Coordinates of C-alpha atoms in Angstrom, one line a residue:
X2 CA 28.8 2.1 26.0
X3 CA 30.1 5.4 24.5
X4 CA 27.9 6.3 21.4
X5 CA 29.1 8.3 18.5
X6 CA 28.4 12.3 18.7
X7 CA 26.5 11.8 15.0
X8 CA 24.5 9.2 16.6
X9 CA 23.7 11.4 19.2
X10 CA 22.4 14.1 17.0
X11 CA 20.2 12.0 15.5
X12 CA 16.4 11.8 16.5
X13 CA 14.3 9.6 16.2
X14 CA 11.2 9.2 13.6
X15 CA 8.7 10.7 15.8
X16 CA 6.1 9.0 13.2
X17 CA 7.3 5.3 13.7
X18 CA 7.7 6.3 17.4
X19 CA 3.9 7.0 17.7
X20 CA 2.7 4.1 15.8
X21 CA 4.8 1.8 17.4
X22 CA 3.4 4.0 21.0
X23 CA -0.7 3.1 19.8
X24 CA 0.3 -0.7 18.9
X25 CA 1.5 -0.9 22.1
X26 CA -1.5 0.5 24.0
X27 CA -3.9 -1.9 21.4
X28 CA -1.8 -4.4 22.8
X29 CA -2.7 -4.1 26.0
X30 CA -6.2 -3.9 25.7
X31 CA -6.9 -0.2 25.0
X32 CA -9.1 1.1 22.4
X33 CA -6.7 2.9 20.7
X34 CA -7.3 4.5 17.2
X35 CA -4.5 5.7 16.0
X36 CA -4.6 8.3 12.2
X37 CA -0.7 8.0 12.8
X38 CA 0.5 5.6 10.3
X39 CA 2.0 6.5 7.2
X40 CA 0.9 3.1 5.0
X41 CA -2.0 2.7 3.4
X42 CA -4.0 0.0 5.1
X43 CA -4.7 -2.2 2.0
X44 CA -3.9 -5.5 1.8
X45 CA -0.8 -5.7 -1.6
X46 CA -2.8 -7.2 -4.8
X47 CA -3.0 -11.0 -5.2
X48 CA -1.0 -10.9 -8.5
X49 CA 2.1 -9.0 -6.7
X50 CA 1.6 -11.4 -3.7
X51 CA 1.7 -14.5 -6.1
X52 CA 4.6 -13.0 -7.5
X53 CA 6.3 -13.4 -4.9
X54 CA 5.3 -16.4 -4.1
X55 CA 6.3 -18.0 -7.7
X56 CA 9.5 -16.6 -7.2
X57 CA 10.3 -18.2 -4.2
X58 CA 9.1 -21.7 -5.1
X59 CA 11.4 -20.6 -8.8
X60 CA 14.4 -20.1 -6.0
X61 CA 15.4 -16.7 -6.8
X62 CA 16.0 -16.0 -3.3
X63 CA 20.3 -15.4 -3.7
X64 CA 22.1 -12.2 -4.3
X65 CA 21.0 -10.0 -7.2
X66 CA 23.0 -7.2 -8.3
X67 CA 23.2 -4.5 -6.1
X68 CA 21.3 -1.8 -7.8
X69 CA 18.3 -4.5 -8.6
X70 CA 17.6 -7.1 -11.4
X71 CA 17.8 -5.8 -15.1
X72 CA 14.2 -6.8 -15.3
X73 CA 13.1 -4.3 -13.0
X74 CA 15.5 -1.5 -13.7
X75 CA 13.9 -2.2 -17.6
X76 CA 10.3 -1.8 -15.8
X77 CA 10.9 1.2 -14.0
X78 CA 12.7 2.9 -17.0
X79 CA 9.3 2.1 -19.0
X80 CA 7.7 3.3 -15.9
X81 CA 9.1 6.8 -16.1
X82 CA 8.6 7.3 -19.8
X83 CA 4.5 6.6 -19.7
X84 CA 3.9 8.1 -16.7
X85 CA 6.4 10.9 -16.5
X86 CA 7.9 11.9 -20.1
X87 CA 11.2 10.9 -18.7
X88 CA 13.8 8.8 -21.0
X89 CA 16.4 7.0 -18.5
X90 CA 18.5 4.0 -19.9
X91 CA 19.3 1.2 -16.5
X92 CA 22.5 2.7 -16.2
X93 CA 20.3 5.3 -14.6
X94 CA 18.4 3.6 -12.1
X95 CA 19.7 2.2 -8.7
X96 CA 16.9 0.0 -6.5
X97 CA 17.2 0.0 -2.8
X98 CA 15.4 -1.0 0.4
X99 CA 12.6 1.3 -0.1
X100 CA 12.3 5.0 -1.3
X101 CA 14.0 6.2 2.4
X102 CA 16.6 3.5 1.7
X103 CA 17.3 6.0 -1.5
X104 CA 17.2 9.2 -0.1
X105 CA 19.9 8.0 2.4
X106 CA 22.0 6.9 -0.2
X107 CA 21.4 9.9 -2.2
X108 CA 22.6 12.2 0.8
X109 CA 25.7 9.8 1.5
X110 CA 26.7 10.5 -2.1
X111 CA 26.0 13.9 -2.6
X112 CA 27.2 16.1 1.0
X113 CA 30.6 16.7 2.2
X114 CA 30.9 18.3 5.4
X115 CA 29.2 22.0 5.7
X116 CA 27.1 21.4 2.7
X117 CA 23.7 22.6 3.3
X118 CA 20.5 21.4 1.8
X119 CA 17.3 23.4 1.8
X120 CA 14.0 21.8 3.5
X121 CA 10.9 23.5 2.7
X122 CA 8.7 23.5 5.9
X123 CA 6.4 21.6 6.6
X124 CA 9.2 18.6 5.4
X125 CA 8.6 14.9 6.5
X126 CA 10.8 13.9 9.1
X127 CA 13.7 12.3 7.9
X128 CA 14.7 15.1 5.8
X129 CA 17.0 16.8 8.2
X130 CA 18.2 13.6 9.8
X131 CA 19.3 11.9 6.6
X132 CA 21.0 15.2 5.6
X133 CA 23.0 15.7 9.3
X134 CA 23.8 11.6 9.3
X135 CA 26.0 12.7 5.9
X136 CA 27.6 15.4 7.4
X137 CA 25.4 18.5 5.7
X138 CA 23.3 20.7 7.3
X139 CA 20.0 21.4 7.1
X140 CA 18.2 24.9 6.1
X141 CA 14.5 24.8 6.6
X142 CA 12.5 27.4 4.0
X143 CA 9.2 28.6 5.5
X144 CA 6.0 28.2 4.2
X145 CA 2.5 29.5 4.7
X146 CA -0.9 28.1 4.3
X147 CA -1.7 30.8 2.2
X148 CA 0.8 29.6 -0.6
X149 CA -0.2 26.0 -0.2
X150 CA 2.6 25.1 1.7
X151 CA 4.5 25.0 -1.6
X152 CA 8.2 27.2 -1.7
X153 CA 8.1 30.3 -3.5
X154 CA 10.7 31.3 -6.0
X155 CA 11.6 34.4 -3.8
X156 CA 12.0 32.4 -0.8
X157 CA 14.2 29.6 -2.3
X158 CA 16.7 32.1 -3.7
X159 CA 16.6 34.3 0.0
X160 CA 17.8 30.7 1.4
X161 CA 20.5 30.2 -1.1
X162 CA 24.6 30.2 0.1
X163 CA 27.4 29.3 -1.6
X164 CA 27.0 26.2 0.8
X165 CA 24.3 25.1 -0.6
X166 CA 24.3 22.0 -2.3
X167 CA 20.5 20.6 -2.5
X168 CA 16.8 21.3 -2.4
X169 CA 14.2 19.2 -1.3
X170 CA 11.2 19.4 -2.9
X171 CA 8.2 16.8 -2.5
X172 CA 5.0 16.8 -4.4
X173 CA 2.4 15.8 -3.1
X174 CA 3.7 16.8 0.2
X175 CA 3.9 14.6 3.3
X176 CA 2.4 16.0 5.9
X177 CA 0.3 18.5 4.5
X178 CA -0.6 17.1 0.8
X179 CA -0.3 19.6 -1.2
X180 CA 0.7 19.7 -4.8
X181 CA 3.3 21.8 -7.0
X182 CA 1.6 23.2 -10.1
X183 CA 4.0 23.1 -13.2
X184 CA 4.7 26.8 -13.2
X185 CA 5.5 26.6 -9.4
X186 CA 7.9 23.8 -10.3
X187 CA 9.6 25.3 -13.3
X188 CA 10.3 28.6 -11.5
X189 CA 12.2 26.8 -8.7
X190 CA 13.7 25.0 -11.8
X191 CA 15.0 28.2 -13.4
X192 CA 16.9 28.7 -10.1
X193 CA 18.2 25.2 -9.4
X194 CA 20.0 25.7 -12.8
X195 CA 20.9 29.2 -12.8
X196 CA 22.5 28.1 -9.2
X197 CA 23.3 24.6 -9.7
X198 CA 21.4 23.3 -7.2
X199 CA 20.2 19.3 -7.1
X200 CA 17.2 19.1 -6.9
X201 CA 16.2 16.0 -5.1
X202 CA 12.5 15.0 -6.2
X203 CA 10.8 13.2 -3.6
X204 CA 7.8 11.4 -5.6
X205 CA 6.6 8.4 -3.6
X206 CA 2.9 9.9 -3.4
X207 CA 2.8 10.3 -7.2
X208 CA 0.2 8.1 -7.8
X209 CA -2.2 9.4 -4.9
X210 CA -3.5 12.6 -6.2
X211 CA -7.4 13.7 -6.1
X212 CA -10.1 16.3 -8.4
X213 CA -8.5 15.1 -11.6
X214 CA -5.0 17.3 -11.0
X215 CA -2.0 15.9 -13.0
X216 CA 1.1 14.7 -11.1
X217 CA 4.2 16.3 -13.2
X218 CA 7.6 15.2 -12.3
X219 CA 10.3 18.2 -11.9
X220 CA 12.6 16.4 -14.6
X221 CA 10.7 16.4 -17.2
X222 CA 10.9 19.9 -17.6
X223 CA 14.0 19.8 -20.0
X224 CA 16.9 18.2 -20.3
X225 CA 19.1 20.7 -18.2
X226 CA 17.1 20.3 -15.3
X227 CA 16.8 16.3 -16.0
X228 CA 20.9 16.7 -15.5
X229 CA 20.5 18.0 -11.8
X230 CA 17.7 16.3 -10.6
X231 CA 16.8 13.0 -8.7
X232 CA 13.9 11.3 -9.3
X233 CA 12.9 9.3 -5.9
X234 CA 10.2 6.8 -5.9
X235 CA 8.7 3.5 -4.9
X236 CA 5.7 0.8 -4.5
X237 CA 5.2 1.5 -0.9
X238 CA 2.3 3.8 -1.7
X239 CA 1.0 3.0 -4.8
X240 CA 1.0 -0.3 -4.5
X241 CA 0.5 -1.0 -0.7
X242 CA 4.2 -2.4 -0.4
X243 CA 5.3 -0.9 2.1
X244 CA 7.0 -4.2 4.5
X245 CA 8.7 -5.6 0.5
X246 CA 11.2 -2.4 0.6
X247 CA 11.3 -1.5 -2.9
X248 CA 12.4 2.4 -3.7
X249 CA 14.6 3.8 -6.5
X250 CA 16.2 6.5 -7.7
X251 CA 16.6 7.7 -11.4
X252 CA 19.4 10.2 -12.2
X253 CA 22.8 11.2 -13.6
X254 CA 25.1 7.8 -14.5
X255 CA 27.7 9.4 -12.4
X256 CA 25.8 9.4 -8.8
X257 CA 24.0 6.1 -9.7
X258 CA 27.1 5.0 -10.0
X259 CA 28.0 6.0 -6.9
X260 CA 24.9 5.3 -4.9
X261 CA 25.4 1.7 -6.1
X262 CA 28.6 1.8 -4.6
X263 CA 27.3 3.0 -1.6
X264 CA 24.5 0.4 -1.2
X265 CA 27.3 -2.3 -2.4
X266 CA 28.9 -2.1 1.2
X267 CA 25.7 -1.5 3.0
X268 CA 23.0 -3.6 2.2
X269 CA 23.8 -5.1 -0.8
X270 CA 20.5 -5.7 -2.7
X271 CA 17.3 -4.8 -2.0
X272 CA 15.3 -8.5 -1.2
X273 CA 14.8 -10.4 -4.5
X274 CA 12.0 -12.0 -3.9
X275 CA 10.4 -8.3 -3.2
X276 CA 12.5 -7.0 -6.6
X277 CA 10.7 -9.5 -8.9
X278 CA 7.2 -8.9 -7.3
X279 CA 8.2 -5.4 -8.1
X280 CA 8.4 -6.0 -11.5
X281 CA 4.4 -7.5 -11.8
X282 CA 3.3 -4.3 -9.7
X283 CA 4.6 -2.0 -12.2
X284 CA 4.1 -4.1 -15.3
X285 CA 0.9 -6.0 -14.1
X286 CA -2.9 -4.8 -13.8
X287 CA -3.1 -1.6 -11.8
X288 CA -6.8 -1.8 -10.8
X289 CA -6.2 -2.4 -7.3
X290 CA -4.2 1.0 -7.2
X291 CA -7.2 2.7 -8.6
X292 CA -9.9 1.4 -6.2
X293 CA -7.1 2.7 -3.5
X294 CA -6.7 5.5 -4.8
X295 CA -10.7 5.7 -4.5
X296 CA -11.4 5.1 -1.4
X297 CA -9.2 7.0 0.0
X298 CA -10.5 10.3 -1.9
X299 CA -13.9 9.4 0.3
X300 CA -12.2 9.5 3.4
X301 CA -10.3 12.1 2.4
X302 CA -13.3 14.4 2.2
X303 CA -14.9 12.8 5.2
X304 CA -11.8 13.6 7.5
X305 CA -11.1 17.0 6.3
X306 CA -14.5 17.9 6.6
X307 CA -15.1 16.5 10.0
X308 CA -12.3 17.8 11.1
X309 CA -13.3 21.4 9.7
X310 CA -16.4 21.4 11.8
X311 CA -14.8 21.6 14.9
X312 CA -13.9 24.1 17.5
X313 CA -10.1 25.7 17.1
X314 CA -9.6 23.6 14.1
X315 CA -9.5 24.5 10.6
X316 CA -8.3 22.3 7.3
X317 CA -7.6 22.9 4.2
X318 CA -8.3 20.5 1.5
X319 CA -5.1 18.0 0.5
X320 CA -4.7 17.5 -3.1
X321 CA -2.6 14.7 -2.8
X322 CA -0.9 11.7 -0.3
X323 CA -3.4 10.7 2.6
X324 CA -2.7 13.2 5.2
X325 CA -4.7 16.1 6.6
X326 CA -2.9 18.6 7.9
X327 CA -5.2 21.1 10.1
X328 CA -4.5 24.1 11.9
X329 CA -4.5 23.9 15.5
X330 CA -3.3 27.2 16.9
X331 CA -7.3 27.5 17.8
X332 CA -7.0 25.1 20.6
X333 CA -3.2 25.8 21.8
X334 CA -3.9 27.9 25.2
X335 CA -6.5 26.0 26.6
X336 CA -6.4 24.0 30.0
X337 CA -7.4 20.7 30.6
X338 CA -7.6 19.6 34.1
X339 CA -5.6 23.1 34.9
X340 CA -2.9 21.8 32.5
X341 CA -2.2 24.5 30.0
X342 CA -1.8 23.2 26.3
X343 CA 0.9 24.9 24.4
X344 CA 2.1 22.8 21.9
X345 CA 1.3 20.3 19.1
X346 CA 3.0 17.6 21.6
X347 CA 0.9 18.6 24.3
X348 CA -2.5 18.3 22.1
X349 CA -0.8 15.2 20.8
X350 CA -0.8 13.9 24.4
X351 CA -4.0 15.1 25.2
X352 CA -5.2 13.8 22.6
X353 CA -3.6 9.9 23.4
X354 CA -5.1 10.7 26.9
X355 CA -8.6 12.0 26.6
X356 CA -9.6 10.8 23.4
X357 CA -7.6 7.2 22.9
X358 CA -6.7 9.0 19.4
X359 CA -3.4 8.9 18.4
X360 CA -2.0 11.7 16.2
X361 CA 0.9 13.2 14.9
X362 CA 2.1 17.0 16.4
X363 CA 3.5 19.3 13.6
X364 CA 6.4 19.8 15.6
X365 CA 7.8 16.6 13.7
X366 CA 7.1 19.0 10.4
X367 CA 8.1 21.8 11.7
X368 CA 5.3 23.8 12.0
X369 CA 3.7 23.4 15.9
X370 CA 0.8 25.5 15.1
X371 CA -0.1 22.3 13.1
X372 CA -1.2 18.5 13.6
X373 CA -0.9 15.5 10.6
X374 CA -4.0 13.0 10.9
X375 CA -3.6 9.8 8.2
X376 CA -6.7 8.7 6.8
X377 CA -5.1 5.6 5.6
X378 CA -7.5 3.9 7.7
X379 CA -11.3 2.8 8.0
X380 CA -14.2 4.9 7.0
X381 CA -15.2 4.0 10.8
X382 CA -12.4 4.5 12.6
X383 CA -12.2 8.0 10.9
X384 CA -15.8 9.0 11.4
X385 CA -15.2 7.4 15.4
X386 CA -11.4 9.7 15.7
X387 CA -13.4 12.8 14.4
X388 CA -16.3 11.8 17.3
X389 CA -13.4 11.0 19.7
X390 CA -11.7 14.4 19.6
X391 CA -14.9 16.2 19.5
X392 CA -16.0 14.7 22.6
X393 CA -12.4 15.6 24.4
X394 CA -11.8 19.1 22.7
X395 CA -15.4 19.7 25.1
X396 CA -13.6 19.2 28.1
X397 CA -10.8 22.0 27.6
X398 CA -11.5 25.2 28.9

């Protein structure tokens, strides 16, 4: 079977790839704890679930229309206005299969060939790939610790061509969790309009943020930016939703419009029954989100601080998401059974190996110096992974 060069060129999610690695090995028996997955491990509240449920038995299992049911477009447009100052009619608002279902078709409608998109590093991993599967190329913007992993106004502009079509920016971060303040935000604003750049808003962790800091939405900085921006979102994370594949978009008429388009010869419309649960998890109680939210500030604390104990390691704090995102460099060097460790992937494996704890190496970010650990799991599992990879960082030399 000959396989297309752009399917070639395409990698695959090393995140889903390790999950799927740890099932496996839980599968067959092994004690495998695995701080891989990127889903909180919450059941989805009753009221969505009986949503979805009533609307089954009600029959609204056909076609909707593509872009989603007027009900829920009308729910996500009050949505944006309480929680983000933003003012979009439906004609603005295109659902799809989940937020990465949206940033796909965002790409697909935005990139010709050559175009280039900027990726602030540490990115999540299906930046680059969505932006190379439309034909554009990606240009990764370093970041540092130091600045919070967040892109400076200096460095955007020093990445700037007049090929560039898009930045990238998301807040809170996935991996490292880390927040854009407003003034961070409105000075890579000032360029995106001076330039006329698209800004492309990546917001899915919105509603996971910790220490009483304020979530503030790039758009809603004025109505010039607003023009040039997209606003991507979702239930997956805020409402533990992540197998309905429910995502959206808000932006220009124009490319929601065209994204509908898009989505109308691909997969039609996102699952009804998941669109009309949608609509009770943004209009219904939102308790369940805040005991989430909750818990996993606790564990937060717990992993970051466990992890900050040990040898070779150190963590900053996230403000947002539920990721940690520690420096390793400490520990790249060392030899474990004469096998020299020189790379997140190698500590990765290492890790799999010595410790049954399965993590995610910052190569996928890119940034190798660094790992991502999700503490979208147990309060035990966590305390047991941090015990785990205590015990096996002891045995390198």
């Amino acid at each position: 079977m000959n396989i297309s060069n752009k399917a070639k060129n395409i990698a695959p999610s090393p995140t889903l790839f390790i999950d799927a690695k740890a099932k496996k090995m839980q599968q067959e028996g092994i004690d495998i704890i695995s701080f891989g997955a990127g889903e909180p491990d919450f059941d989805t509240p009753e009221n969505i679930k009986n949503a979805g449920v009533k609307a089954i038995k009600e029959g609204k299992t056909k076609y909707t229309p593509v872009g989603g049911i007027p009900k829920l477009k009308d729910a996500i447009c009050a949505k944006l206005k309480k929680d983000n100052n933003l003012l979009y009619s439906p004609s603005n608002i295109v659902v799809s299969c989940g937020a990465k279902h949206s940033l796909y078709n965002v790409f697909q409608c935005i990139l010709n060939p050559g175009d280039e998109v900027i990726i602030p590093v540490p990115y999540w991993v299906s930046y680059p790939e969505m932006v190379k599967m439309a034909d554009g190329i990606p240009v990764f913007a370093d970041t540092s610790e130091k600045e919070n992993f967040t892109l400076t106004k200096e460095k955007f502009l020093s990445v700037i061509t007049p090929r560039t079509k898009a930045i990238v920016i998301n807040s809170p971060s996935n991996p490292s969790g880390m927040l854009y303040s407003k003034s961070q935000l409105q000075a890579l604003a000032d360029v995106a309009v001076e330039k006329n750049i698209l800004i492309i808003s990546d917001e899915i962790y919105e509603k996971m943020i910790y220490d009483n800091t304020s979530h503030l939405s790039v758009a809603s900085l004025g109505e010039e930016i607003k023009k040039i921006t997209v606003v991507v979102n979702g239930l997956s994370k805020s409402h533990s939703m992540t197998g309905w594949r429910i995502g959206y978009i808000a932006c220009d008429a124009k490319l929601a419009e065209a994204v509908t388009n898009i989505q109308s010869h691909s997969t039609s419309n996102p699952c009804s029954i998941s669109q009309f649960a949608g609509v009770e998890a943004l209009e219904g109680p939102q308790e369940k989100s805040a005991e989430m939210l909750a818990a996993f500030d606790k564990r937060r604390k717990v992993m970051v601080e466990g992890l900050h104990s040990l040898p070779g390691i150190k963590c900053s704090m996230p403000q947002g998401a539920f990721y940690a995102f520690p420096d390793i460099s400490g520990l790249l060097g060392k030899l474990y059974n004469s096998k020299k460790i020189t790379s997140s992937d190698d500590l990765a494996g290492f890790f799999l190996e010595a410790a049954k704890v399965a993590i995610v190496p910052g190569s996928a970010f890119g940034m190798d110096n660094y790992m991502r650990l999700s503490y979208a799991t147990s309060m035990e599992n966590i305390e047991k992974g941090i015990s785990r990879i205590k015990e096996a960082i002891e045995k390198l030399k």
